Tab-separated table of C-alpha atoms in Angstrom:
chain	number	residue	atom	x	y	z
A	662	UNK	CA	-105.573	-90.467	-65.139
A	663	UNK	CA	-107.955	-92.937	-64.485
A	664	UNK	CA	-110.967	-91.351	-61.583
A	665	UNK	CA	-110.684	-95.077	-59.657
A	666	UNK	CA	-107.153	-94.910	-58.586
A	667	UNK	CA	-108.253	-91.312	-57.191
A	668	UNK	CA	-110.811	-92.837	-55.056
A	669	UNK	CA	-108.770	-95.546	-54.342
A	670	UNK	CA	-105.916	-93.261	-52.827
A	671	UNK	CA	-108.271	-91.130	-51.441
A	672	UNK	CA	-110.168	-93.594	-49.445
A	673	UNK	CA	-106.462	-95.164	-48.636
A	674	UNK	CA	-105.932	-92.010	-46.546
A	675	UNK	CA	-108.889	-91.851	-44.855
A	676	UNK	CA	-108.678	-95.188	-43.739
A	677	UNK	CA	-105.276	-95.869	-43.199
A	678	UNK	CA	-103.819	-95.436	-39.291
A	679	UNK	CA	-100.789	-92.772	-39.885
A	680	UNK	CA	-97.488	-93.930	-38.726
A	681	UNK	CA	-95.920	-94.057	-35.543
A	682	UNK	CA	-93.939	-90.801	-35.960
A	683	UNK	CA	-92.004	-88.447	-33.306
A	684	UNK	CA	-93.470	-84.858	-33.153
A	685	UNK	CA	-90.892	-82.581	-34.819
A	686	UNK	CA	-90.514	-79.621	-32.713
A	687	UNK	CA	-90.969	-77.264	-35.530
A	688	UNK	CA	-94.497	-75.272	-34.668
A	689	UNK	CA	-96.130	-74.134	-37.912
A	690	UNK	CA	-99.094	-71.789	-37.230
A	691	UNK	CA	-102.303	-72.423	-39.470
A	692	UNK	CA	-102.421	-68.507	-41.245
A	693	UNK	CA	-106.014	-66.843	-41.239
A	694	UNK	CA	-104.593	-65.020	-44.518
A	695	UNK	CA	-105.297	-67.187	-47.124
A	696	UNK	CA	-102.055	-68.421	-47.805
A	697	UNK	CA	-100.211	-72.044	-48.343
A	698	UNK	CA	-97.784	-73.870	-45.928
A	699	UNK	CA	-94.953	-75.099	-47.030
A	700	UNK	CA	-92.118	-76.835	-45.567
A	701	UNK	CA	-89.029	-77.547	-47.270
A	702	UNK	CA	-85.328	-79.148	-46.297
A	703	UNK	CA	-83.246	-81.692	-47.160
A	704	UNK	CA	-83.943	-84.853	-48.603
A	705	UNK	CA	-85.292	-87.452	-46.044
A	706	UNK	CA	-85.489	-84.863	-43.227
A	707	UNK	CA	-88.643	-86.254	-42.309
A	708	UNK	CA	-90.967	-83.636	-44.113
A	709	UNK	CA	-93.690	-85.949	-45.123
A	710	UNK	CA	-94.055	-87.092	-41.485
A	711	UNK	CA	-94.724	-83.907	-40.588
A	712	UNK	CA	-97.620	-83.683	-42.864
A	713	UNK	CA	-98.964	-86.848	-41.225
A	714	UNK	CA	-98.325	-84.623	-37.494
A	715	UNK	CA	-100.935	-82.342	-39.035
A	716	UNK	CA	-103.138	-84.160	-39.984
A	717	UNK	CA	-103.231	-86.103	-37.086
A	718	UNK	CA	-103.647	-83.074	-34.903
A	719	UNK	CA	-106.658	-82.012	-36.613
A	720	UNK	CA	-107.930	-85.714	-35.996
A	721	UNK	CA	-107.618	-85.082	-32.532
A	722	UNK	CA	-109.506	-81.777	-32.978
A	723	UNK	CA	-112.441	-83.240	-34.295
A	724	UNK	CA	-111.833	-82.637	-38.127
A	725	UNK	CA	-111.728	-86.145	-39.706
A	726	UNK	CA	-114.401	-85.215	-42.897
A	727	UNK	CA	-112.325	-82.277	-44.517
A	728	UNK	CA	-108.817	-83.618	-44.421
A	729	UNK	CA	-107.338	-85.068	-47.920
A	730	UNK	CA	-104.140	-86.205	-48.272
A	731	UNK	CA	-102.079	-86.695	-51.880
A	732	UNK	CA	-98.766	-88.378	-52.498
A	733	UNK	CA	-98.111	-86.843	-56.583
A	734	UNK	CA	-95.502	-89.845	-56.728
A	735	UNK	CA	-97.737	-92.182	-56.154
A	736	UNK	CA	-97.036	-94.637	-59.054
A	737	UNK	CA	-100.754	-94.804	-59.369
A	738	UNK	CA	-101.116	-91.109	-60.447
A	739	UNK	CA	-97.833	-91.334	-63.179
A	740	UNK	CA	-97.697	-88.406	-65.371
A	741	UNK	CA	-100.493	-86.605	-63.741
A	742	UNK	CA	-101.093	-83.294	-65.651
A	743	UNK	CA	-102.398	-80.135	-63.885
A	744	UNK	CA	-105.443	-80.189	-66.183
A	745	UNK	CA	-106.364	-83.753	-63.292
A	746	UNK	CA	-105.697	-81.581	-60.589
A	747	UNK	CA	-108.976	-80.345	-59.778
A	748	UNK	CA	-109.987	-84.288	-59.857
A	749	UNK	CA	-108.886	-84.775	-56.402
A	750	UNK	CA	-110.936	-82.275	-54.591
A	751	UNK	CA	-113.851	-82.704	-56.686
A	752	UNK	CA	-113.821	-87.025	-56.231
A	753	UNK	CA	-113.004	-85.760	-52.315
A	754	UNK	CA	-116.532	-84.442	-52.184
A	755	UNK	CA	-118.291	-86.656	-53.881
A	756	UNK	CA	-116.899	-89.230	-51.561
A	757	UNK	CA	-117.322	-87.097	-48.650
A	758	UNK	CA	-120.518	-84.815	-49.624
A	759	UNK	CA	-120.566	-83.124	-46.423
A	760	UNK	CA	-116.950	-81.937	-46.358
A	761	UNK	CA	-118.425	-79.494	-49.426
A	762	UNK	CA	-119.743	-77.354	-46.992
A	763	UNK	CA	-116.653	-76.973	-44.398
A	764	UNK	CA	-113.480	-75.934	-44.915
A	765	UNK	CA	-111.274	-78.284	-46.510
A	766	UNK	CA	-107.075	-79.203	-45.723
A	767	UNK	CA	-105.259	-80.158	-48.592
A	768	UNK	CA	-101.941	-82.077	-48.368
A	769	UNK	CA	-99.800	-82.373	-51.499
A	770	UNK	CA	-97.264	-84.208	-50.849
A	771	UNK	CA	-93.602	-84.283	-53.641
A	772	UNK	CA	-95.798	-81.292	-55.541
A	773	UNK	CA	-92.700	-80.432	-58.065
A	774	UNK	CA	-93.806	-83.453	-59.730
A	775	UNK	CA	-96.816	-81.443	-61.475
A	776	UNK	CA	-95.481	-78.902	-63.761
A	777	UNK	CA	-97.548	-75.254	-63.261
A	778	UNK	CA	-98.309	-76.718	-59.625
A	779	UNK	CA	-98.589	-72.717	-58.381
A	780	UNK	CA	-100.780	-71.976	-60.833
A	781	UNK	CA	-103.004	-74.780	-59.559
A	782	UNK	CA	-102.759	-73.886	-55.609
A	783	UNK	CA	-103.430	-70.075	-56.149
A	784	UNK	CA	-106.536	-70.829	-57.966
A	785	UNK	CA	-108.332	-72.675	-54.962
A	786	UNK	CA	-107.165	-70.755	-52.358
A	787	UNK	CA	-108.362	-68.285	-54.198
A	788	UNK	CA	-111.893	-69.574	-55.062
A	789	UNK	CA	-112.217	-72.077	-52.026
A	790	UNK	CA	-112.320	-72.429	-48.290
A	791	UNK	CA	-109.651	-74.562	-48.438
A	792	UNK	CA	-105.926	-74.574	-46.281
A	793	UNK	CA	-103.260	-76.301	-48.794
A	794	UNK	CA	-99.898	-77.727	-47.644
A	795	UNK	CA	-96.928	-78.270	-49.747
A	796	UNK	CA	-93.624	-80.498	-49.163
A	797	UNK	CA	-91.140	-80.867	-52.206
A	798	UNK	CA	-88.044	-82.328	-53.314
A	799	UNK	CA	-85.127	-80.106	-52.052
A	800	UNK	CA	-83.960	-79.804	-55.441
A	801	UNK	CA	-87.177	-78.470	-56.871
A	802	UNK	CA	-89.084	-76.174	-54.572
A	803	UNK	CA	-86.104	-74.169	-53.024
A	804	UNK	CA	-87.256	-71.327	-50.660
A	805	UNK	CA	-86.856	-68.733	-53.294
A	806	UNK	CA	-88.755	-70.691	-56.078
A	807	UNK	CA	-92.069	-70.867	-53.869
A	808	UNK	CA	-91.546	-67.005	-53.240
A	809	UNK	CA	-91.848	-66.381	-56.814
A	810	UNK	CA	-93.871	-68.608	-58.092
A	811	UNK	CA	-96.395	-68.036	-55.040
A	812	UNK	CA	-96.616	-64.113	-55.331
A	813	UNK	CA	-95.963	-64.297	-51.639
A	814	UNK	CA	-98.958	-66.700	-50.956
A	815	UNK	CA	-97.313	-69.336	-48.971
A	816	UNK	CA	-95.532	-68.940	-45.683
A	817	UNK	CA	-92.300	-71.096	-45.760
A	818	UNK	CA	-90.838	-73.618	-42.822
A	819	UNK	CA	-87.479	-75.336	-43.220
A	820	UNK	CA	-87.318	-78.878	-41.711
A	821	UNK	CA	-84.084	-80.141	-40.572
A	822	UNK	CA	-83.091	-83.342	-39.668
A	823	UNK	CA	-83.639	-84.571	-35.582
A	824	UNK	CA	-82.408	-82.486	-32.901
A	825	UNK	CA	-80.960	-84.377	-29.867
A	826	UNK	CA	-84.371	-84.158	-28.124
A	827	UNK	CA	-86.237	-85.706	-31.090
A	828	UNK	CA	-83.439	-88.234	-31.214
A	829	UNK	CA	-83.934	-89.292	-28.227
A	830	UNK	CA	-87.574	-89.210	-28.184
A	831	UNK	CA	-87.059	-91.580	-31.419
A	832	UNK	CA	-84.799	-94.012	-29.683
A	833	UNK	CA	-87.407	-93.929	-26.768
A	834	UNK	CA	-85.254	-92.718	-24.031
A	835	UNK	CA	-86.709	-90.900	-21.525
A	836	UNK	CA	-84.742	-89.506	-18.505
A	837	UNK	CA	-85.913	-88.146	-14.838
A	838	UNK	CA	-86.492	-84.818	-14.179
A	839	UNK	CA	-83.528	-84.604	-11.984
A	840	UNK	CA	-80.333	-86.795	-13.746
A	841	UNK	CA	-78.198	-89.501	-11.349
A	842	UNK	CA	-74.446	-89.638	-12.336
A	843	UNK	CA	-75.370	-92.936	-14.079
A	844	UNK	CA	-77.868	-91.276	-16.501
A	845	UNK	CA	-75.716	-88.587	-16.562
A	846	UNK	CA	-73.235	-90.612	-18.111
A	847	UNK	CA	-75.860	-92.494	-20.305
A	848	UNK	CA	-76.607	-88.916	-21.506
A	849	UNK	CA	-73.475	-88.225	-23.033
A	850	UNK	CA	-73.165	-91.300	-24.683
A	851	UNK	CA	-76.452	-91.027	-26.687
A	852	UNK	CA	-74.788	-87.345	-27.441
A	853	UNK	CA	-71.714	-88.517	-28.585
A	854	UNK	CA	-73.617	-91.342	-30.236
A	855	UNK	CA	-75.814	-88.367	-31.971
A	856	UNK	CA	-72.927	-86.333	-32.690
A	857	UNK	CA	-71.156	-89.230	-34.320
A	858	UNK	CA	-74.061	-90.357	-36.874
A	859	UNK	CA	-76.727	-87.413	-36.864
A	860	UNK	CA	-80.034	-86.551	-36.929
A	861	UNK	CA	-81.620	-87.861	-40.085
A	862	UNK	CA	-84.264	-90.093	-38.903
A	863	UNK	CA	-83.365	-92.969	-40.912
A	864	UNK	CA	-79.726	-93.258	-40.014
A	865	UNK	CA	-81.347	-92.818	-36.360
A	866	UNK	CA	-83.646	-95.062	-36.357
A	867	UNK	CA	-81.241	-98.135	-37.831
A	868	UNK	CA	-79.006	-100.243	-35.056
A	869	UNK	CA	-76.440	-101.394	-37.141
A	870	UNK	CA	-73.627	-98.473	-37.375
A	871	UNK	CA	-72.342	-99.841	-41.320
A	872	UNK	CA	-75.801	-99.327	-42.277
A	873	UNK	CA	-75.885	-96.276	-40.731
A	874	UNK	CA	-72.986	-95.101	-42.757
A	875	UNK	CA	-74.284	-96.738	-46.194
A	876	UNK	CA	-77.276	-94.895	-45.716
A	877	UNK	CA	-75.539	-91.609	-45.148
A	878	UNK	CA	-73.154	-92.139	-47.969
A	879	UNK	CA	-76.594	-93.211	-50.470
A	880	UNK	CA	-77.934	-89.793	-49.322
A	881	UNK	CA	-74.933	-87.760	-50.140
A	882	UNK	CA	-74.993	-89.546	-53.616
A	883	UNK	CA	-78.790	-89.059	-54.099
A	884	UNK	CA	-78.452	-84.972	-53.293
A	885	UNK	CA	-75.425	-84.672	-55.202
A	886	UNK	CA	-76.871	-86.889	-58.243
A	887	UNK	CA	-80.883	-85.733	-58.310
A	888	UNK	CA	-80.739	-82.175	-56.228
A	889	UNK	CA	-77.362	-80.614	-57.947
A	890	UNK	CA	-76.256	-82.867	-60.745
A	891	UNK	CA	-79.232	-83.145	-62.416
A	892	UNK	CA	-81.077	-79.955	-61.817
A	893	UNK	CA	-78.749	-77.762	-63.088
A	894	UNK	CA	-77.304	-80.074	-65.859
A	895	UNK	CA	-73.302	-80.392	-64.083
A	896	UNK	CA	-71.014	-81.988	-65.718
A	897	UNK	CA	-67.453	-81.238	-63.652
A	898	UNK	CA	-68.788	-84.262	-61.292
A	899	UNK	CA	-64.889	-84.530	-59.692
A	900	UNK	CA	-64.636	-80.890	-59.406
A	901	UNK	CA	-68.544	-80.985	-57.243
A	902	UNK	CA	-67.754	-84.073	-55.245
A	903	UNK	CA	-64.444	-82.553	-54.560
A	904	UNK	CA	-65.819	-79.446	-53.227
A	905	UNK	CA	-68.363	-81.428	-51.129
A	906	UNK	CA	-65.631	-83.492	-49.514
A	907	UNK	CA	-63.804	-80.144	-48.789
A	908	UNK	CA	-66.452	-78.443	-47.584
A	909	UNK	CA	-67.818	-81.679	-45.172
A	910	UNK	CA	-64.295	-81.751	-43.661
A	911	UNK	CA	-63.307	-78.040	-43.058
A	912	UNK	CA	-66.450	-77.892	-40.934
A	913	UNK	CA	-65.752	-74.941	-38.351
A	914	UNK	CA	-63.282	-73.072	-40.566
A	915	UNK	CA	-63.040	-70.490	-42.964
A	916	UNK	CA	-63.777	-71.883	-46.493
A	917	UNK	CA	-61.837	-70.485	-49.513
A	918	UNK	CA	-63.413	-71.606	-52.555
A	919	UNK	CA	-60.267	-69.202	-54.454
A	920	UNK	CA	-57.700	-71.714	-52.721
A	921	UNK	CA	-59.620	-74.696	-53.627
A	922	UNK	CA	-59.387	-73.674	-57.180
A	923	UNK	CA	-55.888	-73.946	-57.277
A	924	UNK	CA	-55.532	-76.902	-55.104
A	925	UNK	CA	-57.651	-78.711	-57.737
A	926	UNK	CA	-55.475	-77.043	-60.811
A	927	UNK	CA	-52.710	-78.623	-59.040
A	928	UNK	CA	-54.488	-81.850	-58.990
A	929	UNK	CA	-55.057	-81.626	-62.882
A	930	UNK	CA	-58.735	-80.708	-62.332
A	931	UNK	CA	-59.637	-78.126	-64.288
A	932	UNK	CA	-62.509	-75.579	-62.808
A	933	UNK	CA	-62.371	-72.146	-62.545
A	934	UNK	CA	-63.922	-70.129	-59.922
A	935	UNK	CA	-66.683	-68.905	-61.278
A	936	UNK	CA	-68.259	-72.646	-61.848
A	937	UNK	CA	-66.918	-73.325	-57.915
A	938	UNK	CA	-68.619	-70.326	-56.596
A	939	UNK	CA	-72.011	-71.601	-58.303
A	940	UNK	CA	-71.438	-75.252	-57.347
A	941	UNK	CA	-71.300	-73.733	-53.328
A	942	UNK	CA	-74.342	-72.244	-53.913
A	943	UNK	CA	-76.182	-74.945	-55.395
A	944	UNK	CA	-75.042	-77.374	-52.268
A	945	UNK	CA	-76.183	-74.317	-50.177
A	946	UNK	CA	-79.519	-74.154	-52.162
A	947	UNK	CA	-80.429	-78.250	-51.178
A	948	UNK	CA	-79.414	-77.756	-47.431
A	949	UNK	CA	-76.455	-80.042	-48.171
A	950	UNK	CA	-74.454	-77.149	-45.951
A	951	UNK	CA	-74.855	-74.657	-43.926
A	952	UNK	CA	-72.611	-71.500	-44.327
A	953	UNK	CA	-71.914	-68.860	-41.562
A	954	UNK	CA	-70.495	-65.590	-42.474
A	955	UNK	CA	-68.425	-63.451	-40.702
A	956	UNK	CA	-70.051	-60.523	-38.454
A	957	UNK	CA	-69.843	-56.928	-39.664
A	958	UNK	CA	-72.582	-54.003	-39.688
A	959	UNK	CA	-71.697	-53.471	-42.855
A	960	UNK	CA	-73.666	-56.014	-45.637
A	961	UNK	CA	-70.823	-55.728	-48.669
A	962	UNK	CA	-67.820	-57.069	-45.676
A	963	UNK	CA	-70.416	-59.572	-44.817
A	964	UNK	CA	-70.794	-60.793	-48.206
A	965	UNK	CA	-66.880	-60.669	-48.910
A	966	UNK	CA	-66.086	-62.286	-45.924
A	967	UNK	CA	-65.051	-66.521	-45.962
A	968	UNK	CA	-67.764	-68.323	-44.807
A	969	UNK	CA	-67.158	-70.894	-41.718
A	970	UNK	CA	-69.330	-74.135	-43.360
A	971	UNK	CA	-71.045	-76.848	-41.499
A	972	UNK	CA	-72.946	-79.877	-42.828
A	973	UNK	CA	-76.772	-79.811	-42.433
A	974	UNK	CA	-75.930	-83.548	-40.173
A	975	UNK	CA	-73.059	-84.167	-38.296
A	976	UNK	CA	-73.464	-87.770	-39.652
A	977	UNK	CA	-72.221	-86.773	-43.026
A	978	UNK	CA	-68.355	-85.627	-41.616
A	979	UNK	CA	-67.962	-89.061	-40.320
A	980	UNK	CA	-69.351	-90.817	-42.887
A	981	UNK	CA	-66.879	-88.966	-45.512
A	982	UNK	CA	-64.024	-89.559	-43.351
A	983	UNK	CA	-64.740	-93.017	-42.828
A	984	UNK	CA	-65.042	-92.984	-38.803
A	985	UNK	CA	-65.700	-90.666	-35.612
A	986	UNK	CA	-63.121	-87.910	-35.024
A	987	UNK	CA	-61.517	-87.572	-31.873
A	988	UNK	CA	-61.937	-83.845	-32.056
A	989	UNK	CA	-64.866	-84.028	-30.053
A	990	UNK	CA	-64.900	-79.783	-30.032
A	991	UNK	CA	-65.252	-79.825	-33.731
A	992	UNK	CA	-68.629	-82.077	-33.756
A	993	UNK	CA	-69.658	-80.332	-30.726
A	994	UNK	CA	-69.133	-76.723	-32.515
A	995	UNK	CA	-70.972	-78.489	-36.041
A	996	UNK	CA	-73.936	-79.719	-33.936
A	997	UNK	CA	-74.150	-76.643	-32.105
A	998	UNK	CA	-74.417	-74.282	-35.649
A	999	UNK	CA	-77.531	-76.954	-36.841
A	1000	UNK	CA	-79.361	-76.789	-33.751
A	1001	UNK	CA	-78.582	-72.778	-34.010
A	1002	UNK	CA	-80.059	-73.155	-38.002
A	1003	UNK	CA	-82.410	-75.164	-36.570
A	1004	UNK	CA	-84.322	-72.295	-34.079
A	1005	UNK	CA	-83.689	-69.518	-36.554
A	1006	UNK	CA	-86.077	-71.081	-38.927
A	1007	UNK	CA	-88.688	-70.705	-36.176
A	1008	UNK	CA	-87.495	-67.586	-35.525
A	1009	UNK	CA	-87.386	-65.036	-39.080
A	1010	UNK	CA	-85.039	-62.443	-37.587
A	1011	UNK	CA	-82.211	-64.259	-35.860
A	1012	UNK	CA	-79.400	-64.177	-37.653
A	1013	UNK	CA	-76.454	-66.362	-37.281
A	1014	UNK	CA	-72.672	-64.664	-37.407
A	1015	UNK	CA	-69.290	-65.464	-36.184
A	1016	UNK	CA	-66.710	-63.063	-34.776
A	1017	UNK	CA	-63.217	-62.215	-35.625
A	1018	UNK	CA	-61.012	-59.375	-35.112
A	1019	UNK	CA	-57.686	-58.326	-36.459
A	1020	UNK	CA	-55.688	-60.282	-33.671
A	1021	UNK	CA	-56.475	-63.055	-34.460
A	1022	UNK	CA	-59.512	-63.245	-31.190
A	1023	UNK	CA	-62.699	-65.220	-32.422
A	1024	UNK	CA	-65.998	-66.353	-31.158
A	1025	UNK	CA	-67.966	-69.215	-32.646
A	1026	UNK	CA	-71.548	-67.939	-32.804
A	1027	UNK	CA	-73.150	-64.386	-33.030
A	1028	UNK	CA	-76.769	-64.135	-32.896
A	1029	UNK	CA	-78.235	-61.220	-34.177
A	1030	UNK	CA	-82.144	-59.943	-33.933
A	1031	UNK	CA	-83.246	-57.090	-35.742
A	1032	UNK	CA	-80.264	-54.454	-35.006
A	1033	UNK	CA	-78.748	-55.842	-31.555
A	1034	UNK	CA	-76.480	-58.295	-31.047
A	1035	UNK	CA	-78.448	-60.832	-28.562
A	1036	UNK	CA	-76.251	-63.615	-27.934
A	1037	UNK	CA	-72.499	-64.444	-28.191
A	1038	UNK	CA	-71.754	-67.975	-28.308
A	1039	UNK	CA	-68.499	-70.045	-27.595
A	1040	UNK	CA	-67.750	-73.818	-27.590
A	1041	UNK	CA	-64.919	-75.710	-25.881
A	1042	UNK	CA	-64.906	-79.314	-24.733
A	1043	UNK	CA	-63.006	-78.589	-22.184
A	1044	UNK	CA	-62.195	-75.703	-20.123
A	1045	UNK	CA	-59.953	-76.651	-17.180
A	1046	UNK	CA	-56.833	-76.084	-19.098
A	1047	UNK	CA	-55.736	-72.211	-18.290
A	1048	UNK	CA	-54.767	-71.516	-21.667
A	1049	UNK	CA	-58.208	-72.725	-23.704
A	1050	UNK	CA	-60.448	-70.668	-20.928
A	1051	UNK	CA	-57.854	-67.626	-21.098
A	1052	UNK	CA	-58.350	-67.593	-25.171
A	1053	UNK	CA	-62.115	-68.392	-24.826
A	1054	UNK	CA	-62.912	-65.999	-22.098
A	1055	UNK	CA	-60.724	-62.814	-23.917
A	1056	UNK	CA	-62.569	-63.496	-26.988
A	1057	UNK	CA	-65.895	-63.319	-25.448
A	1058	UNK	CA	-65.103	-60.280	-23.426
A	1059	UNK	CA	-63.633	-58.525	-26.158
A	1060	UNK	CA	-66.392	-59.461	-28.748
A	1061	UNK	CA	-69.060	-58.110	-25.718
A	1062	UNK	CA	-67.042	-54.727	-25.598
A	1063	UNK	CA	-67.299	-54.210	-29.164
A	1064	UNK	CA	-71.035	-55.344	-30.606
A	1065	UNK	CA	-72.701	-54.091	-27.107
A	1066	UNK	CA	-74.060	-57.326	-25.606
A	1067	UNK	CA	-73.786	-58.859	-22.588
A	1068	UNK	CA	-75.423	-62.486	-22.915
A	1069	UNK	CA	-72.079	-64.826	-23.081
A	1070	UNK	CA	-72.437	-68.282	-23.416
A	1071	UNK	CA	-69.523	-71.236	-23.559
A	1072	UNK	CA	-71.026	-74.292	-24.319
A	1073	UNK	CA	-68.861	-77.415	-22.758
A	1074	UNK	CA	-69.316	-80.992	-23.032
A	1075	UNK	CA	-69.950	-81.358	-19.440
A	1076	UNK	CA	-68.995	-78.797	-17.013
A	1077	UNK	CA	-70.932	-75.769	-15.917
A	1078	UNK	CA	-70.546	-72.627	-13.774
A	1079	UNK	CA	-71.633	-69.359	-14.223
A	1080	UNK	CA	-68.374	-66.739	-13.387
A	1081	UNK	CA	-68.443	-62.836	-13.361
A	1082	UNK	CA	-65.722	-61.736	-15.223
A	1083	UNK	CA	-64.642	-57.860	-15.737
A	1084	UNK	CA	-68.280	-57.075	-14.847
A	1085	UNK	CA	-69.261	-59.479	-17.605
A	1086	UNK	CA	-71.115	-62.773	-16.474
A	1087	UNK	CA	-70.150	-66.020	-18.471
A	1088	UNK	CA	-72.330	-68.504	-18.233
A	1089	UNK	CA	-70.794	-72.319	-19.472
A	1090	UNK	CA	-73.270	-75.066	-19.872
A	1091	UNK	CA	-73.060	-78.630	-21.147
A	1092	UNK	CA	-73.985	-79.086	-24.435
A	1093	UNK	CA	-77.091	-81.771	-23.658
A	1094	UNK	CA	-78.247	-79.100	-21.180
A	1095	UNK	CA	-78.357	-76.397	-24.240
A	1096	UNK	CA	-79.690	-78.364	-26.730
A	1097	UNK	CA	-82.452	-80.162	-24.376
A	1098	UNK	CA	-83.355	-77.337	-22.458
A	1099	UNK	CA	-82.883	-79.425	-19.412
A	1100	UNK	CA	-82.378	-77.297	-16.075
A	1101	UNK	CA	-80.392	-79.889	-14.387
């Protein structure tokens, strides 16, 4: 690797302006501990821009000497070797000779690409004053990789794509404290809008809506292709993309992967359910779905029980069925279970359940912290008909009665009240409000 394309890149990102960006919402706090940060997701969830956040907020602190920044697929540093890893700090400070003395914030950027990368990062966090942060390819630095091969020296942050408020901080909307009927109405379009395409910033940041959809359908093929395919060496393609397609349109229900397996017999594909079971994980593993499991105290029913799955972007249900559903409770319920993935990786003990009992009653969401039940979560479009708030309210009540908790929640598309029911208070709020935080 030749030392002038490392001073080249290195001055590059010194120099450089960063990007225009939107500030993710995700708060990673710098650990006094010695230990890595590293933030992983799905592909094109916006994980290098957050690097750039980082760095730019320890501009705006003051620190502009110690801050290096490496892209390992830049196409000037092909087949680097960890042997040239130490190059980049040590051409850093002879660049920058008074950075030697201060503490020093590494950014490697697509790290997989250097084989024995851990061994690498250990060694100067270990021998330096130096604060190193990792991103990856989904499909090689999965959460439980960097456990391992850190030795629990890295604290871990999952980047989704947008949520609404970053979407519409990326569109550049801005709305008044207090919303007029008319903005009111312009609210729920760039919801439904939101809802209809997702959050990858990308597909959010393109005008055209058959773009949009190419570039959600090239992303499906790219994770399926490079973060499953690939990795793991698959070679039942129809039997993966099948399951994919399956799993993207059953979004909100409970997922049998035993049925599937004969549906797919049926079809002449031949899979058992052994290789399905590991092809769910694997999607699971790249954040290409989300799975929610049923609620018991008991871990072995929890494990047994079918999974309700959601895509990690609501973008990638319309884009396999070809256009927007008219089910509008079905997006809302698959935007509400990101946003809901989306604060439990801010928050390590939420956990994220849903409710059934043996008659058949069910509630969408159960969040769980530590022991308690905190939080018990419907969603309804609508709730003037009698029968849809008689089936949503029983379920809540009875779900309260039996896991102890009294913080009930319907999330609508646009009606709100707050009624006391049994001695239980329901609380329904539009689904902007909840995902904004917006009082009004």
């Amino acid at each position: 690797m030749r030392k002038e394309a490392i001073v080249e890149i290195i001055r590059e990102s010194q120099q450089r302006p960063l990007p225009g960006m939107v500030d993710r919402t995700l708060e990673v706090r710098i650990p006094r501990s010695g230990r890595a940060v590293t933030i992983i997701g799905p592909r094109r969830a916006g994980k290098t821009y957050f690097l750039y956040q980082q760095i730019r907020r320890l501009r705006e602190e003051g620190t502009t000497d110690g801050v290096l920044y490496v892209n390992l697929e830049d196409d000037r540093l092909l087949n680097v070797q960890l042997e040239d890893m130490d190059m980049f700090l040590r051409t850093f400070r002879e660049i920058n000779p008074e950075s030697a003395s201060a503490k020093t914030y590494l950014f490697l950027d697509e790290v997989q690409v250097v084989e024995g990368w851990e061994r690498y990062v250990r060694r100067v966090m270990d021998k330096e004053d130096v604060q190193v942060f990792l991103t990856g390819s989904s499909s090689r630095l999965l959460a439980k990789e960097v456990a391992t091969m850190m030795r629990g020296r890295s604290l871990t942050y999952t980047m989704l794509p947008f949520g609404f408020g970053e979407f519409l901080e990326a569109r550049g909307v801005a709305f008044a404290d207090h919303l007029s009927p008319r903005d009111r109405s312009r609210m729920l379009a760039y919801l439904r809008e939101f809802m209809t395409y997702g959050g990858f910033p990308e597909v959010v940041l393109e005008e055209a809506e058959d773009s949009k959809l190419r570039i959600l359908r090239e992303l499906v093929d790219v994770m399926l292709m490079r973060d499953v395919i690939e990795r793991h060496g698959l070679r039942n393609i129809m039997a993966l993309r099948t399951l994919l397609s399956r799993l993207i349109s059953s979004m909100g229900t409970e997922f049998s992967i035993n049925k599937l397996a004969g549906s797919l017999r049926s079809q002449g594909i031949k899979v058992s359910k052994n290789t399905l079971y590991d092809y769910f994980g694997h999607l699971e593993d790249v954040f290409a779905i989300l799975p929610v499991r049923r609620f018991s105290y008991k871990l072995r029913e929890i494990q047994q029980s079918l999974p309700k799955v959601y895509p990690v972007d609501t973008g990638l249900v319309t884009q396999s069925e070809g256009r927007f559903s008219d089910d509008l409770g079905r997006f809302m319920e698959g935007v509400v279970a990101i946003e809901l993935h989306r604060r439990r990786a801010a928050d390590p003990l939420m956990e994220i359940y849903y409710w059934k009992d043996d008659h058949g009653k069910e509630v969408d969401f159960v969040i769980k912290e530590g022991k308690r039940v905190t939080r018990l979560i419907q969603v309804c479009y609508d709730l003037e008909a009698l029968d849809t708030r008689d089936r949503e309210v029983k379920a809540l009540l009875k779900s309260s009665k039996d896991l102890g908790c009294k913080d009930l929640t319907i999330i609508t598309w646009d009606s709100e009240e707050e009624a006391l029911v049994d001695g239980r208070t329901i609380e329904a709020i539009p689904l902007w409000k909840w995902l904004t935080g917006r009082k009004r």
